């Protein structure tokens, strides 16, 4: 069993139908996935997908950095977070690559999402790009104030940072999730990070429909392709695919409180 811990099911080609992607994933041993929201339409789609397919889909709902400075219906978000099919807040976080001018608004929104995670005792799916210092500062305060989530406060998804950043996150108790970027030709530095981290913090994801891994580059990404990420991770760490599948699946079950 392999778990795709981060997929945007609402972004997959709709003509094929969601069931086609779920079937192809299952055929490849990908038996569970977390459908990620981040804005109202994506949140609703993810929740509905999890309710329709409880055997293999759970949902994360939240407000992502693209909504910084906008009005947010937190009452609707609270009602969704109260649903047992929702296992995390997210995705949310900070991204200063394209819009550094919205830094303050992004931090305010991220703080609101961390507050909801504390309120509902559900972990956070975090995006961070060129915002290491602020991400660490805000997550540090959140972890300190949320003892109920000790050992599973958050995951830094689609990790592309340096080893020092990853180690600081792990010290806070975070999971680190690797996507298809791990398989890219120019990702030697990232592969070194993936090789160095303790296995108890490792997760794998597709971030579909984006970032299709080698050898699927150029295609729309989908949950079935997370197997290629797991294979790359196993090769890097000198272990079997079966071992990485077991470790990352156990980590995902613990993190998302998905035992059955």
PDB file of C-alpha atoms in Angstrom:
ATOM      1  CA  UNK A   1       0.000   0.000   0.000  1.00  0.00           C
ATOM      2  CA  UNK A   2       1.168   3.489  -0.886  1.00  0.00           C
ATOM      3  CA  UNK A   3      -0.583   6.679   0.249  1.00  0.00           C
ATOM      4  CA  UNK A   4      -0.672   9.782  -1.942  1.00  0.00           C
ATOM      5  CA  UNK A   5      -0.786  12.362   0.830  1.00  0.00           C
ATOM      6  CA  UNK A   6      -1.407  15.388  -1.396  1.00  0.00           C
ATOM      7  CA  UNK A   7      -3.536  15.410  -4.540  1.00  0.00           C
ATOM      8  CA  UNK A   8      -5.799  18.106  -5.960  1.00  0.00           C
ATOM      9  CA  UNK A   9      -8.576  15.859  -7.194  1.00  0.00           C
ATOM     10  CA  UNK A  10     -10.560  18.877  -8.364  1.00  0.00           C
ATOM     11  CA  UNK A  11      -7.752  19.657 -10.818  1.00  0.00           C
ATOM     12  CA  UNK A  12      -7.815  16.320 -12.636  1.00  0.00           C
ATOM     13  CA  UNK A  13      -9.388  16.052 -16.061  1.00  0.00           C
ATOM     14  CA  UNK A  14     -13.106  15.816 -15.384  1.00  0.00           C
ATOM     15  CA  UNK A  15     -14.105  13.945 -18.563  1.00  0.00           C
ATOM     16  CA  UNK A  16     -12.449  10.762 -17.341  1.00  0.00           C
ATOM     17  CA  UNK A  17     -14.365  10.813 -14.070  1.00  0.00           C
ATOM     18  CA  UNK A  18     -12.883  10.508 -10.601  1.00  0.00           C
ATOM     19  CA  UNK A  19     -13.516   6.758 -10.457  1.00  0.00           C
ATOM     20  CA  UNK A  20     -11.087   6.173 -13.346  1.00  0.00           C
ATOM     21  CA  UNK A  21      -8.232   7.785 -11.404  1.00  0.00           C
ATOM     22  CA  UNK A  22      -9.122   5.906  -8.235  1.00  0.00           C
ATOM     23  CA  UNK A  23      -9.198   2.605 -10.128  1.00  0.00           C
ATOM     24  CA  UNK A  24      -5.820   3.206 -11.786  1.00  0.00           C
ATOM     25  CA  UNK A  25      -4.357   4.182  -8.427  1.00  0.00           C
ATOM     26  CA  UNK A  26      -5.642   1.017  -6.763  1.00  0.00           C
ATOM     27  CA  UNK A  27      -4.232  -1.123  -9.573  1.00  0.00           C
ATOM     28  CA  UNK A  28      -0.810   0.353  -8.808  1.00  0.00           C
ATOM     29  CA  UNK A  29      -1.072  -0.225  -5.065  1.00  0.00           C
ATOM     30  CA  UNK A  30      -2.078   3.340  -4.196  1.00  0.00           C
ATOM     31  CA  UNK A  31      -5.002   2.560  -1.958  1.00  0.00           C
ATOM     32  CA  UNK A  32      -5.379   5.817  -0.047  1.00  0.00           C
ATOM     33  CA  UNK A  33      -5.097   9.500  -0.873  1.00  0.00           C
ATOM     34  CA  UNK A  34      -5.762  12.860   0.721  1.00  0.00           C
ATOM     35  CA  UNK A  35      -7.692  15.300  -1.460  1.00  0.00           C
ATOM     36  CA  UNK A  36      -6.436  18.817  -0.808  1.00  0.00           C
ATOM     37  CA  UNK A  37      -8.490  21.979  -0.772  1.00  0.00           C
ATOM     38  CA  UNK A  38      -7.181  25.491  -0.205  1.00  0.00           C
ATOM     39  CA  UNK A  39     -10.059  27.564  -1.508  1.00  0.00           C
ATOM     40  CA  UNK A  40     -13.861  27.247  -1.298  1.00  0.00           C
ATOM     41  CA  UNK A  41     -14.521  25.230  -4.471  1.00  0.00           C
ATOM     42  CA  UNK A  42     -11.580  22.905  -3.854  1.00  0.00           C
ATOM     43  CA  UNK A  43     -12.616  22.445  -0.235  1.00  0.00           C
ATOM     44  CA  UNK A  44     -16.124  21.417  -1.235  1.00  0.00           C
ATOM     45  CA  UNK A  45     -14.906  19.060  -3.971  1.00  0.00           C
ATOM     46  CA  UNK A  46     -12.456  17.389  -1.600  1.00  0.00           C
ATOM     47  CA  UNK A  47     -15.068  16.921   1.105  1.00  0.00           C
ATOM     48  CA  UNK A  48     -17.572  15.477  -1.346  1.00  0.00           C
ATOM     49  CA  UNK A  49     -14.955  13.122  -2.802  1.00  0.00           C
ATOM     50  CA  UNK A  50     -14.091  11.867   0.679  1.00  0.00           C
ATOM     51  CA  UNK A  51     -17.748  11.321   1.532  1.00  0.00           C
ATOM     52  CA  UNK A  52     -18.368   9.421  -1.732  1.00  0.00           C
ATOM     53  CA  UNK A  53     -15.230   7.271  -1.446  1.00  0.00           C
ATOM     54  CA  UNK A  54     -14.608   6.736   2.291  1.00  0.00           C
ATOM     55  CA  UNK A  55     -12.567   3.576   1.664  1.00  0.00           C
ATOM     56  CA  UNK A  56      -9.765   5.476  -0.096  1.00  0.00           C
ATOM     57  CA  UNK A  57     -10.165   9.272   0.174  1.00  0.00           C
ATOM     58  CA  UNK A  58      -9.895  11.758   3.019  1.00  0.00           C
ATOM     59  CA  UNK A  59     -10.013  15.543   2.722  1.00  0.00           C
ATOM     60  CA  UNK A  60      -8.060  18.593   3.829  1.00  0.00           C
ATOM     61  CA  UNK A  61      -9.801  21.970   3.763  1.00  0.00           C
ATOM     62  CA  UNK A  62      -8.455  25.449   4.352  1.00  0.00           C
ATOM     63  CA  UNK A  63      -7.563  28.809   2.837  1.00  0.00           C
ATOM     64  CA  UNK A  64      -4.290  29.055   0.978  1.00  0.00           C
ATOM     65  CA  UNK A  65      -1.935  32.013   0.501  1.00  0.00           C
ATOM     66  CA  UNK A  66      -3.613  33.014  -2.801  1.00  0.00           C
ATOM     67  CA  UNK A  67      -6.622  34.160  -0.745  1.00  0.00           C
ATOM     68  CA  UNK A  68      -4.551  36.499   1.427  1.00  0.00           C
ATOM     69  CA  UNK A  69      -6.258  39.838   1.982  1.00  0.00           C
ATOM     70  CA  UNK A  70      -9.672  38.571   0.885  1.00  0.00           C
ATOM     71  CA  UNK A  71     -12.835  37.977   2.882  1.00  0.00           C
ATOM     72  CA  UNK A  72     -13.115  34.416   4.183  1.00  0.00           C
ATOM     73  CA  UNK A  73     -16.163  32.493   5.397  1.00  0.00           C
ATOM     74  CA  UNK A  74     -14.632  30.934   8.486  1.00  0.00           C
ATOM     75  CA  UNK A  75     -18.020  29.649   9.653  1.00  0.00           C
ATOM     76  CA  UNK A  76     -18.290  27.499   6.525  1.00  0.00           C
ATOM     77  CA  UNK A  77     -14.734  26.293   7.027  1.00  0.00           C
ATOM     78  CA  UNK A  78     -15.477  25.414  10.647  1.00  0.00           C
ATOM     79  CA  UNK A  79     -18.510  23.368   9.612  1.00  0.00           C
ATOM     80  CA  UNK A  80     -16.355  21.455   7.121  1.00  0.00           C
ATOM     81  CA  UNK A  81     -13.574  20.868   9.635  1.00  0.00           C
ATOM     82  CA  UNK A  82     -16.112  19.335  12.000  1.00  0.00           C
ATOM     83  CA  UNK A  83     -16.753  16.578   9.441  1.00  0.00           C
ATOM     84  CA  UNK A  84     -14.942  13.328  10.243  1.00  0.00           C
ATOM     85  CA  UNK A  85     -13.966  12.942   6.570  1.00  0.00           C
ATOM     86  CA  UNK A  86     -11.729  16.002   6.943  1.00  0.00           C
ATOM     87  CA  UNK A  87      -8.392  15.004   8.440  1.00  0.00           C
ATOM     88  CA  UNK A  88      -6.337  18.196   8.102  1.00  0.00           C
ATOM     89  CA  UNK A  89      -6.362  21.950   7.579  1.00  0.00           C
ATOM     90  CA  UNK A  90      -4.901  22.977   4.259  1.00  0.00           C
ATOM     91  CA  UNK A  91      -3.313  23.569   2.230  1.00  0.00           C
ATOM     92  CA  UNK A  92      -2.150  26.873   3.597  1.00  0.00           C
ATOM     93  CA  UNK A  93       1.100  28.702   4.168  1.00  0.00           C
ATOM     94  CA  UNK A  94       3.469  31.302   2.793  1.00  0.00           C
ATOM     95  CA  UNK A  95       4.877  31.919  -0.693  1.00  0.00           C
ATOM     96  CA  UNK A  96       7.039  34.965  -1.317  1.00  0.00           C
ATOM     97  CA  UNK A  97       8.263  33.885  -4.766  1.00  0.00           C
ATOM     98  CA  UNK A  98       5.556  35.598  -6.801  1.00  0.00           C
ATOM     99  CA  UNK A  99       3.823  37.923  -4.312  1.00  0.00           C
ATOM    100  CA  UNK A 100       6.254  39.060  -1.625  1.00  0.00           C
ATOM    101  CA  UNK A 101       4.238  42.260  -1.349  1.00  0.00           C
ATOM    102  CA  UNK A 102       1.407  40.315   0.338  1.00  0.00           C
ATOM    103  CA  UNK A 103       3.679  38.966   3.083  1.00  0.00           C
ATOM    104  CA  UNK A 104       1.724  40.523   5.941  1.00  0.00           C
ATOM    105  CA  UNK A 105      -1.637  39.384   4.578  1.00  0.00           C
ATOM    106  CA  UNK A 106      -0.304  35.864   3.985  1.00  0.00           C
ATOM    107  CA  UNK A 107       0.982  35.667   7.543  1.00  0.00           C
ATOM    108  CA  UNK A 108      -2.381  36.815   8.895  1.00  0.00           C
ATOM    109  CA  UNK A 109      -4.230  34.179   6.892  1.00  0.00           C
ATOM    110  CA  UNK A 110      -1.726  31.449   7.812  1.00  0.00           C
ATOM    111  CA  UNK A 111      -2.169  32.407  11.448  1.00  0.00           C
ATOM    112  CA  UNK A 112      -5.942  32.007  11.129  1.00  0.00           C
ATOM    113  CA  UNK A 113      -5.513  28.534   9.659  1.00  0.00           C
ATOM    114  CA  UNK A 114      -3.098  27.509  12.401  1.00  0.00           C
ATOM    115  CA  UNK A 115      -5.659  28.732  14.904  1.00  0.00           C
ATOM    116  CA  UNK A 116      -8.326  26.517  13.335  1.00  0.00           C
ATOM    117  CA  UNK A 117      -5.948  23.563  13.478  1.00  0.00           C
ATOM    118  CA  UNK A 118      -5.547  24.171  17.196  1.00  0.00           C
ATOM    119  CA  UNK A 119      -9.302  24.573  17.643  1.00  0.00           C
ATOM    120  CA  UNK A 120     -10.179  21.329  15.842  1.00  0.00           C
ATOM    121  CA  UNK A 121      -7.025  19.412  16.809  1.00  0.00           C
ATOM    122  CA  UNK A 122      -6.280  18.536  13.213  1.00  0.00           C
ATOM    123  CA  UNK A 123      -2.824  18.810  11.604  1.00  0.00           C
ATOM    124  CA  UNK A 124      -1.893  21.362   8.957  1.00  0.00           C
ATOM    125  CA  UNK A 125      -0.778  20.839   5.354  1.00  0.00           C
ATOM    126  CA  UNK A 126       1.770  23.605   4.819  1.00  0.00           C
ATOM    127  CA  UNK A 127       3.090  25.261   1.673  1.00  0.00           C
ATOM    128  CA  UNK A 128       6.287  27.289   2.015  1.00  0.00           C
ATOM    129  CA  UNK A 129       8.370  28.869  -0.740  1.00  0.00           C
ATOM    130  CA  UNK A 130      11.102  31.405  -0.130  1.00  0.00           C
ATOM    131  CA  UNK A 131       9.612  31.999   3.312  1.00  0.00           C
ATOM    132  CA  UNK A 132      11.697  29.716   5.538  1.00  0.00           C
ATOM    133  CA  UNK A 133      12.202  32.096   8.450  1.00  0.00           C
ATOM    134  CA  UNK A 134       8.571  33.179   8.752  1.00  0.00           C
ATOM    135  CA  UNK A 135       7.344  29.612   8.275  1.00  0.00           C
ATOM    136  CA  UNK A 136       9.572  28.332  11.069  1.00  0.00           C
ATOM    137  CA  UNK A 137       8.642  31.178  13.396  1.00  0.00           C
ATOM    138  CA  UNK A 138       4.905  30.706  12.931  1.00  0.00           C
ATOM    139  CA  UNK A 139       5.033  26.917  13.082  1.00  0.00           C
ATOM    140  CA  UNK A 140       7.198  27.062  16.196  1.00  0.00           C
ATOM    141  CA  UNK A 141       4.625  29.171  18.015  1.00  0.00           C
ATOM    142  CA  UNK A 142       1.804  26.926  16.780  1.00  0.00           C
ATOM    143  CA  UNK A 143       3.508  23.707  17.886  1.00  0.00           C
ATOM    144  CA  UNK A 144       4.225  25.144  21.328  1.00  0.00           C
ATOM    145  CA  UNK A 145       0.577  26.100  21.786  1.00  0.00           C
ATOM    146  CA  UNK A 146      -0.882  22.820  20.465  1.00  0.00           C
ATOM    147  CA  UNK A 147       0.228  19.919  22.694  1.00  0.00           C
ATOM    148  CA  UNK A 148      -2.748  17.827  21.583  1.00  0.00           C
ATOM    149  CA  UNK A 149      -1.075  17.407  18.180  1.00  0.00           C
ATOM    150  CA  UNK A 150       2.331  16.420  19.533  1.00  0.00           C
ATOM    151  CA  UNK A 151       4.067  14.219  16.976  1.00  0.00           C
ATOM    152  CA  UNK A 152       1.804  15.226  14.103  1.00  0.00           C
ATOM    153  CA  UNK A 153       1.280  19.001  14.059  1.00  0.00           C
ATOM    154  CA  UNK A 154       1.936  19.630  10.370  1.00  0.00           C
ATOM    155  CA  UNK A 155       3.508  18.461   7.126  1.00  0.00           C
ATOM    156  CA  UNK A 156       5.619  20.593   4.797  1.00  0.00           C
ATOM    157  CA  UNK A 157       4.304  19.340   1.496  1.00  0.00           C
ATOM    158  CA  UNK A 158       6.191  19.160  -1.825  1.00  0.00           C
ATOM    159  CA  UNK A 159       9.435  19.901  -0.008  1.00  0.00           C
ATOM    160  CA  UNK A 160      12.125  21.570  -2.127  1.00  0.00           C
ATOM    161  CA  UNK A 161      14.205  23.336   0.530  1.00  0.00           C
ATOM    162  CA  UNK A 162      17.634  22.807   1.996  1.00  0.00           C
ATOM    163  CA  UNK A 163      18.633  20.212   4.585  1.00  0.00           C
ATOM    164  CA  UNK A 164      18.905  22.752   7.418  1.00  0.00           C
ATOM    165  CA  UNK A 165      15.325  23.896   6.869  1.00  0.00           C
ATOM    166  CA  UNK A 166      14.110  20.293   6.784  1.00  0.00           C
ATOM    167  CA  UNK A 167      15.964  19.433   9.981  1.00  0.00           C
ATOM    168  CA  UNK A 168      14.482  22.455  11.768  1.00  0.00           C
ATOM    169  CA  UNK A 169      11.002  21.339  10.721  1.00  0.00           C
ATOM    170  CA  UNK A 170      11.643  17.793  11.891  1.00  0.00           C
ATOM    171  CA  UNK A 171      12.808  19.137  15.257  1.00  0.00           C
ATOM    172  CA  UNK A 172       9.386  20.793  15.555  1.00  0.00           C
ATOM    173  CA  UNK A 173       7.748  17.405  14.941  1.00  0.00           C
ATOM    174  CA  UNK A 174       6.748  17.982  11.329  1.00  0.00           C
ATOM    175  CA  UNK A 175       6.489  15.461   8.520  1.00  0.00           C
ATOM    176  CA  UNK A 176       8.301  16.139   5.248  1.00  0.00           C
ATOM    177  CA  UNK A 177       6.546  15.127   2.028  1.00  0.00           C
ATOM    178  CA  UNK A 178       8.334  14.586  -1.281  1.00  0.00           C
ATOM    179  CA  UNK A 179       6.712  14.891  -4.694  1.00  0.00           C
ATOM    180  CA  UNK A 180       7.718  14.046  -8.248  1.00  0.00           C
ATOM    181  CA  UNK A 181      10.333  16.801  -8.091  1.00  0.00           C
ATOM    182  CA  UNK A 182      12.473  14.213  -6.306  1.00  0.00           C
ATOM    183  CA  UNK A 183      12.818  12.349  -9.617  1.00  0.00           C
ATOM    184  CA  UNK A 184      13.786  15.380 -11.732  1.00  0.00           C
ATOM    185  CA  UNK A 185      17.213  15.439 -13.354  1.00  0.00           C
ATOM    186  CA  UNK A 186      18.269  18.685 -11.660  1.00  0.00           C
ATOM    187  CA  UNK A 187      17.143  17.658  -8.147  1.00  0.00           C
ATOM    188  CA  UNK A 188      20.414  16.257  -6.748  1.00  0.00           C
ATOM    189  CA  UNK A 189      20.343  18.590  -3.729  1.00  0.00           C
ATOM    190  CA  UNK A 190      16.785  17.570  -2.912  1.00  0.00           C
ATOM    191  CA  UNK A 191      17.658  13.894  -3.213  1.00  0.00           C
ATOM    192  CA  UNK A 192      20.445  14.440  -0.698  1.00  0.00           C
ATOM    193  CA  UNK A 193      17.887  15.860   1.740  1.00  0.00           C
ATOM    194  CA  UNK A 194      15.529  12.920   1.217  1.00  0.00           C
ATOM    195  CA  UNK A 195      18.371  10.510   1.866  1.00  0.00           C
ATOM    196  CA  UNK A 196      19.424  12.213   5.102  1.00  0.00           C
ATOM    197  CA  UNK A 197      16.115  12.555   6.976  1.00  0.00           C
ATOM    198  CA  UNK A 198      14.838  10.014   9.524  1.00  0.00           C
ATOM    199  CA  UNK A 199      12.285   7.654   8.030  1.00  0.00           C
ATOM    200  CA  UNK A 200       9.671   8.386  10.675  1.00  0.00           C
ATOM    201  CA  UNK A 201       9.106  11.841   9.142  1.00  0.00           C
ATOM    202  CA  UNK A 202       8.796  10.795   5.476  1.00  0.00           C
ATOM    203  CA  UNK A 203       5.678  11.049   3.326  1.00  0.00           C
ATOM    204  CA  UNK A 204       5.164  10.864  -0.444  1.00  0.00           C
ATOM    205  CA  UNK A 205       2.739  12.722  -2.684  1.00  0.00           C
ATOM    206  CA  UNK A 206       1.937  13.623  -6.261  1.00  0.00           C
ATOM    207  CA  UNK A 207       0.605  17.188  -5.912  1.00  0.00           C
ATOM    208  CA  UNK A 208      -1.434  16.098  -8.949  1.00  0.00           C
ATOM    209  CA  UNK A 209      -2.339  17.330 -11.469  1.00  0.00           C
ATOM    210  CA  UNK A 210       1.068  19.029 -11.301  1.00  0.00           C
ATOM    211  CA  UNK A 211       4.683  17.792 -11.214  1.00  0.00           C
ATOM    212  CA  UNK A 212       4.391  14.400 -12.902  1.00  0.00           C
ATOM    213  CA  UNK A 213       7.455  12.339 -11.935  1.00  0.00           C
ATOM    214  CA  UNK A 214       9.966  10.728 -14.240  1.00  0.00           C
ATOM    215  CA  UNK A 215       9.123   8.680 -16.351  1.00  0.00           C
ATOM    216  CA  UNK A 216       5.713  10.384 -16.693  1.00  0.00           C
ATOM    217  CA  UNK A 217       7.013  13.905 -17.353  1.00  0.00           C
ATOM    218  CA  UNK A 218       4.813  15.845 -19.746  1.00  0.00           C
ATOM    219  CA  UNK A 219       1.653  14.003 -18.718  1.00  0.00           C
ATOM    220  CA  UNK A 220      -1.042  15.106 -16.311  1.00  0.00           C
ATOM    221  CA  UNK A 221      -0.015  13.807 -12.911  1.00  0.00           C
ATOM    222  CA  UNK A 222      -2.391  11.500 -11.023  1.00  0.00           C
ATOM    223  CA  UNK A 223      -2.362   9.471  -7.792  1.00  0.00           C
ATOM    224  CA  UNK A 224      -1.179   6.268  -9.482  1.00  0.00           C
ATOM    225  CA  UNK A 225       2.130   7.989 -10.270  1.00  0.00           C
ATOM    226  CA  UNK A 226       3.101   8.396  -6.612  1.00  0.00           C
ATOM    227  CA  UNK A 227       4.606   4.925  -6.930  1.00  0.00           C
ATOM    228  CA  UNK A 228       7.456   6.478  -8.943  1.00  0.00           C
ATOM    229  CA  UNK A 229       8.205   8.896  -6.100  1.00  0.00           C
ATOM    230  CA  UNK A 230       8.278   6.014  -3.634  1.00  0.00           C
ATOM    231  CA  UNK A 231      10.571   4.004  -5.927  1.00  0.00           C
ATOM    232  CA  UNK A 232      12.993   6.933  -6.178  1.00  0.00           C
ATOM    233  CA  UNK A 233      12.978   7.403  -2.417  1.00  0.00           C
ATOM    234  CA  UNK A 234      13.640   3.707  -1.848  1.00  0.00           C
ATOM    235  CA  UNK A 235      16.571   3.723  -4.268  1.00  0.00           C
ATOM    236  CA  UNK A 236      18.064   6.806  -2.606  1.00  0.00           C
ATOM    237  CA  UNK A 237      17.856   5.244   0.832  1.00  0.00           C
ATOM    238  CA  UNK A 238      19.099   1.834  -0.234  1.00  0.00           C
ATOM    239  CA  UNK A 239      15.994  -0.087   0.734  1.00  0.00           C
ATOM    240  CA  UNK A 240      13.144  -1.869  -0.983  1.00  0.00           C
ATOM    241  CA  UNK A 241      10.031  -0.264  -2.391  1.00  0.00           C
ATOM    242  CA  UNK A 242       8.045  -2.457  -0.009  1.00  0.00           C
ATOM    243  CA  UNK A 243       9.883  -0.939   2.956  1.00  0.00           C
ATOM    244  CA  UNK A 244       9.318   2.659   1.835  1.00  0.00           C
ATOM    245  CA  UNK A 245       5.678   1.897   1.055  1.00  0.00           C
ATOM    246  CA  UNK A 246       5.184   0.455   4.528  1.00  0.00           C
ATOM    247  CA  UNK A 247       7.020   3.287   6.314  1.00  0.00           C
ATOM    248  CA  UNK A 248       5.311   6.144   4.479  1.00  0.00           C
ATOM    249  CA  UNK A 249       1.907   4.477   4.770  1.00  0.00           C
ATOM    250  CA  UNK A 250       2.335   4.008   8.513  1.00  0.00           C
ATOM    251  CA  UNK A 251       3.479   7.625   8.820  1.00  0.00           C
ATOM    252  CA  UNK A 252       0.445   8.811   6.840  1.00  0.00           C
ATOM    253  CA  UNK A 253      -1.950   6.727   8.944  1.00  0.00           C
ATOM    254  CA  UNK A 254      -0.494   8.203  12.120  1.00  0.00           C
ATOM    255  CA  UNK A 255      -0.365  11.768  10.823  1.00  0.00           C
ATOM    256  CA  UNK A 256      -3.901  11.834   9.420  1.00  0.00           C
ATOM    257  CA  UNK A 257      -5.317   9.603  12.186  1.00  0.00           C
ATOM    258  CA  UNK A 258      -6.485   7.196   9.480  1.00  0.00           C
ATOM    259  CA  UNK A 259      -6.395   3.802  11.118  1.00  0.00           C
ATOM    260  CA  UNK A 260      -9.231   2.069   9.274  1.00  0.00           C
TER     261      UNK A 260
END
